[in-house]
Amino acid sequence: MEPLPSPRLEVVTGDITRCDVDAIVNAANSSLLGGGGVDGAVHRAAGPDLVHECRLLGGCKTGQAKITGGYRLPARHIIHTVGPVWRGGEFGEDRLLASCYDCALELAVKHGLRSIAFPAISTGIYGYPLEAAAEVAVSTVTGRLAAQADAFDRVLFVCFDAKSTEVYSRAVARHSASHMPDRTDR
Ligand code: AR6
């Protein structure tokens, strides 16, 4: 039998709360009780029962992730992760941001979820520079997919505006190119 093709990373522009996937990732804060940006949109669209489940989770540390149901969302689950606040880049922000993507993917695998959509974690209210955040996001996700190629059918980066879409698309193109076999090796 042919091996399953590894899922291509898709970059789309839009509202992540409308994604019909097994899990959307929420860029939350450590209380997990809601906030602005994508977190506010997720809580509004999922409805009031989400915060009741979130209250039982006891918060979440920066770089970690917790899972809930999707309630009124088309997505079956929400993986809440807490990105780092950008403080200039000298405080482990890259490691913490990578950990958000890693922990979210690990939770998805643990729950048998095969399609997942990420927002551009930390690039809004938390101030992480877009180019640097896209590099961390795409390199981390690409690395895990290389190790677990058959775990996912779809992995999406959902950008909210044209500028983010352009930056994430370039990062994906860079990483896809670097994973192409070198012609001289054949
Ligand atoms: N769909 C997709 N992307 C979105 C949406 C949406 N509906 N809404 C915003 N974005 P942010 P952070 C983009 O600020 O920087 C909250 O108050 C947005 O344009 O949502 O991780 C939490 O409670 C940006 O590119 O998250 C925390 O306190 C990206 O999502 C804090 O904000 C992330 O922006 C987390 O800040």
CSV table of C-alpha atoms and ligand atoms in Angstrom, one decimal:
chain,number,residue,atom,x,y,z
A,1,MET,CA,0.0,0.0,0.0
A,2,GLU,CA,1.2,3.5,-0.8
A,3,PRO,CA,2.1,5.5,2.4
A,4,LEU,CA,-0.3,8.3,3.2
A,5,PRO,CA,0.9,11.6,2.0
A,6,SER,CA,1.9,13.9,4.9
A,7,PRO,CA,-0.7,16.7,5.3
A,8,ARG,CA,0.2,19.9,3.6
A,9,LEU,CA,0.2,23.0,5.7
A,10,GLU,CA,-2.6,25.3,4.5
A,11,VAL,CA,-2.6,29.1,5.1
A,12,VAL,CA,-6.0,30.7,4.9
A,13,THR,CA,-7.4,34.1,5.7
A,14,GLY,CA,-10.5,34.3,7.9
A,15,ASP,CA,-12.2,33.8,11.2
A,16,ILE,CA,-11.0,30.7,13.0
A,17,THR,CA,-14.3,30.3,14.8
A,18,ARG,CA,-15.9,29.3,11.5
A,19,CYS,CA,-13.4,26.4,10.7
A,20,ASP,CA,-14.9,23.0,10.4
A,21,VAL,CA,-12.1,20.9,11.9
A,22,ASP,CA,-11.6,18.5,14.8
A,23,ALA,CA,-9.9,21.3,16.8
A,24,ILE,CA,-9.3,25.0,16.7
A,25,VAL,CA,-6.5,26.4,18.8
A,26,ASN,CA,-7.4,29.4,21.0
A,27,ALA,CA,-4.7,32.0,21.9
A,28,ALA,CA,-5.9,32.4,25.5
A,29,ASN,CA,-4.5,33.9,28.6
A,30,SER,CA,-3.5,31.9,31.7
A,31,SER,CA,-6.9,32.3,33.4
A,32,LEU,CA,-8.6,30.5,30.4
A,33,LEU,CA,-11.7,32.5,31.2
A,34,GLY,CA,-11.8,34.6,28.0
A,35,GLY,CA,-10.4,37.9,26.8
A,36,GLY,CA,-10.1,39.9,23.7
A,37,GLY,CA,-8.9,39.1,20.2
A,38,VAL,CA,-9.3,35.5,19.0
A,39,ASP,CA,-10.1,34.4,22.6
A,40,GLY,CA,-13.1,36.8,22.8
A,41,ALA,CA,-14.3,35.6,19.4
A,42,VAL,CA,-14.0,31.9,20.4
A,43,HIS,CA,-15.9,32.4,23.6
A,44,ARG,CA,-18.6,34.4,21.9
A,45,ALA,CA,-19.1,31.9,19.1
A,46,ALA,CA,-18.9,28.8,21.4
A,47,GLY,CA,-21.4,30.2,23.8
A,48,PRO,CA,-21.6,30.5,27.6
A,49,ASP,CA,-21.1,26.8,28.4
A,50,LEU,CA,-17.5,27.0,27.3
A,51,VAL,CA,-16.5,29.2,30.2
A,52,HIS,CA,-18.1,26.7,32.6
A,53,GLU,CA,-15.8,24.0,31.4
A,54,CYS,CA,-12.9,26.3,31.4
A,55,ARG,CA,-13.4,27.1,35.1
A,56,LEU,CA,-12.8,23.5,35.9
A,57,LEU,CA,-9.4,23.5,34.2
A,58,GLY,CA,-7.5,25.6,36.8
A,59,GLY,CA,-5.9,27.9,34.3
A,60,CYS,CA,-3.0,27.1,32.0
A,61,LYS,CA,0.7,28.1,32.1
A,62,THR,CA,2.4,30.0,29.3
A,63,GLY,CA,3.6,27.5,26.6
A,64,GLN,CA,1.1,24.8,27.7
A,65,ALA,CA,-2.3,23.7,26.4
A,66,LYS,CA,-5.6,22.4,27.6
A,67,ILE,CA,-8.6,20.9,25.7
A,68,THR,CA,-12.3,21.5,25.9
A,69,GLY,CA,-15.4,20.8,23.8
A,70,GLY,CA,-16.3,23.1,21.0
A,71,TYR,CA,-19.9,23.7,22.1
A,72,ARG,CA,-21.6,25.9,19.4
A,73,LEU,CA,-18.6,26.0,17.1
A,74,PRO,CA,-18.3,23.9,14.0
A,75,ALA,CA,-15.1,22.6,15.5
A,76,ARG,CA,-15.5,19.6,17.8
A,77,HIS,CA,-12.9,20.7,20.3
A,78,ILE,CA,-10.9,23.8,21.4
A,79,ILE,CA,-7.3,23.5,22.4
A,80,HIS,CA,-6.5,26.5,24.6
A,81,THR,CA,-2.9,27.6,24.7
A,82,VAL,CA,-1.2,30.6,26.3
A,83,GLY,CA,1.4,32.3,24.1
A,84,PRO,CA,4.2,34.4,25.6
A,85,VAL,CA,4.0,38.2,25.9
A,86,TRP,CA,6.7,39.6,23.7
A,87,ARG,CA,9.3,41.3,26.0
A,88,GLY,CA,12.0,41.9,23.4
A,89,GLY,CA,13.0,38.4,22.6
A,90,GLU,CA,15.5,37.7,25.5
A,91,PHE,CA,13.1,36.0,27.8
A,92,GLY,CA,12.6,32.6,26.1
A,93,GLU,CA,9.7,33.9,24.0
A,94,ASP,CA,10.6,31.7,21.0
A,95,ARG,CA,10.9,28.5,23.2
A,96,LEU,CA,7.5,29.3,24.8
A,97,LEU,CA,5.8,30.0,21.5
A,98,ALA,CA,7.2,26.8,20.0
A,99,SER,CA,5.9,24.9,23.1
A,100,CYS,CA,2.4,26.2,22.4
A,101,TYR,CA,2.3,24.6,18.9
A,102,ASP,CA,4.0,21.4,20.2
A,103,CYS,CA,1.7,21.0,23.2
A,104,ALA,CA,-1.4,21.7,21.0
A,105,LEU,CA,-0.4,19.1,18.4
A,106,GLU,CA,0.5,16.6,21.2
A,107,LEU,CA,-3.0,17.0,22.7
A,108,ALA,CA,-4.6,16.6,19.3
A,109,VAL,CA,-2.7,13.3,18.8
A,110,LYS,CA,-3.6,12.1,22.2
A,111,HIS,CA,-7.3,12.7,21.5
A,112,GLY,CA,-7.2,11.2,18.0
A,113,LEU,CA,-8.0,14.6,16.3
A,114,ARG,CA,-6.9,14.6,12.7
A,115,SER,CA,-7.6,18.2,11.6
A,116,ILE,CA,-6.4,21.3,13.5
A,117,ALA,CA,-6.5,25.0,12.8
A,118,PHE,CA,-4.0,27.5,14.5
A,119,PRO,CA,-4.3,31.3,14.8
A,120,ALA,CA,-1.2,33.4,14.8
A,121,ILE,CA,-0.6,32.9,18.5
A,122,SER,CA,0.9,35.9,20.4
A,123,THR,CA,1.0,38.2,17.4
A,124,GLY,CA,-2.0,40.4,18.5
A,125,ILE,CA,-2.4,41.7,22.0
A,126,TYR,CA,0.8,39.9,23.2
A,127,GLY,CA,2.9,41.8,20.6
A,128,TYR,CA,5.1,39.0,19.1
A,129,PRO,CA,6.6,40.3,15.9
A,130,LEU,CA,4.8,38.7,13.0
A,131,GLU,CA,7.8,37.4,10.9
A,132,ALA,CA,9.5,35.9,13.9
A,133,ALA,CA,6.2,34.3,15.2
A,134,ALA,CA,5.5,32.8,11.7
A,135,GLU,CA,9.0,31.3,11.6
A,136,VAL,CA,8.6,29.6,15.0
A,137,ALA,CA,5.0,28.5,14.2
A,138,VAL,CA,5.9,26.9,10.9
A,139,SER,CA,9.2,25.4,11.9
A,140,THR,CA,7.7,23.8,15.0
A,141,VAL,CA,4.6,22.4,13.2
A,142,THR,CA,6.7,21.2,10.2
A,143,GLY,CA,9.1,19.4,12.6
A,144,ARG,CA,6.3,17.6,14.4
A,145,LEU,CA,4.6,16.6,11.1
A,146,ALA,CA,7.9,15.2,9.8
A,147,ALA,CA,8.0,13.0,12.8
A,148,GLN,CA,4.3,12.0,12.8
A,149,ALA,CA,3.3,12.3,9.1
A,150,ASP,CA,0.3,10.1,9.4
A,151,ALA,CA,-1.2,11.6,12.5
A,152,PHE,CA,-3.0,14.5,10.7
A,153,ASP,CA,-5.2,15.0,7.6
A,154,ARG,CA,-5.3,18.8,7.7
A,155,VAL,CA,-3.3,21.4,9.5
A,156,LEU,CA,-4.3,25.0,8.9
A,157,PHE,CA,-2.8,28.4,9.8
A,158,VAL,CA,-5.8,30.8,9.9
A,159,CYS,CA,-4.7,34.4,9.5
A,160,PHE,CA,-7.0,37.3,10.2
A,161,ASP,CA,-5.6,39.7,7.6
A,162,ALA,CA,-3.8,39.8,4.3
A,163,LYS,CA,-0.4,40.8,5.9
A,164,SER,CA,-0.4,37.8,8.2
A,165,THR,CA,-1.4,35.5,5.4
A,166,GLU,CA,1.4,36.8,3.3
A,167,VAL,CA,4.0,36.3,6.1
A,168,TYR,CA,2.8,32.8,7.1
A,169,SER,CA,2.6,31.7,3.4
A,170,ARG,CA,6.2,32.8,2.9
A,171,ALA,CA,7.3,30.8,6.0
A,172,VAL,CA,5.4,27.7,4.8
A,173,ALA,CA,7.0,28.1,1.3
A,174,ARG,CA,10.4,28.4,2.9
A,175,HIS,CA,10.0,25.3,5.0
A,176,SER,CA,8.4,23.2,2.2
A,177,ALA,CA,11.4,24.1,-0.1
A,178,SER,CA,13.9,23.2,2.6
A,179,HIS,CA,12.2,19.7,2.9
A,180,MET,CA,12.3,19.0,-0.9
A,181,PRO,CA,15.0,16.4,-1.7
A,182,ASP,CA,18.2,17.9,-3.1
A,183,ARG,CA,18.5,17.1,-6.8
A,184,THR,CA,22.3,16.4,-6.3
A,185,ASP,CA,21.4,13.7,-3.8
A,186,ARG,CA,19.7,11.5,-6.4
B,1,AR6,N1,-9.8,34.4,13.8
B,1,AR6,C1,-8.5,34.2,13.4
B,1,AR6,N2,-7.5,35.1,13.9
B,1,AR6,C2,-7.9,36.1,14.7
B,1,AR6,C3,-9.2,36.3,15.1
B,1,AR6,C4,-10.2,35.4,14.6
B,1,AR6,N3,-11.5,35.4,14.9
B,1,AR6,N4,-9.3,37.4,15.9
B,1,AR6,C5,-8.1,37.8,16.0
B,1,AR6,N5,-7.2,37.1,15.3
B,1,AR6,P1,-4.7,37.9,19.8
B,1,AR6,P2,-2.4,37.0,21.5
B,1,AR6,C6,-5.8,37.2,15.2
B,1,AR6,O1,-4.6,39.2,20.3
B,1,AR6,O2,-1.6,38.0,20.8
B,1,AR6,C7,-6.6,37.9,24.5
B,1,AR6,O3,-7.2,38.9,25.3
B,1,AR6,C8,-5.1,38.5,15.5
B,1,AR6,O4,-5.2,39.4,14.3
B,1,AR6,O5,-6.1,37.2,19.7
B,1,AR6,O6,-1.9,35.6,21.6
B,1,AR6,C9,-6.3,36.7,25.4
B,1,AR6,O7,-7.2,36.5,26.4
B,1,AR6,C10,-3.7,38.1,15.7
B,1,AR6,O8,-3.0,37.9,14.5
B,1,AR6,O9,-3.9,36.8,20.7
B,1,AR6,C11,-4.9,37.0,25.9
B,1,AR6,O10,-5.0,37.9,27.0
B,1,AR6,C12,-3.8,36.7,16.3
B,1,AR6,O11,-5.2,36.3,16.1
B,1,AR6,C13,-4.3,37.8,24.7
B,1,AR6,O12,-5.4,38.3,24.0
B,1,AR6,C14,-3.5,36.6,17.8
B,1,AR6,O13,-4.0,37.8,18.4
B,1,AR6,C15,-3.5,36.8,23.8
B,1,AR6,O14,-2.8,37.6,22.9
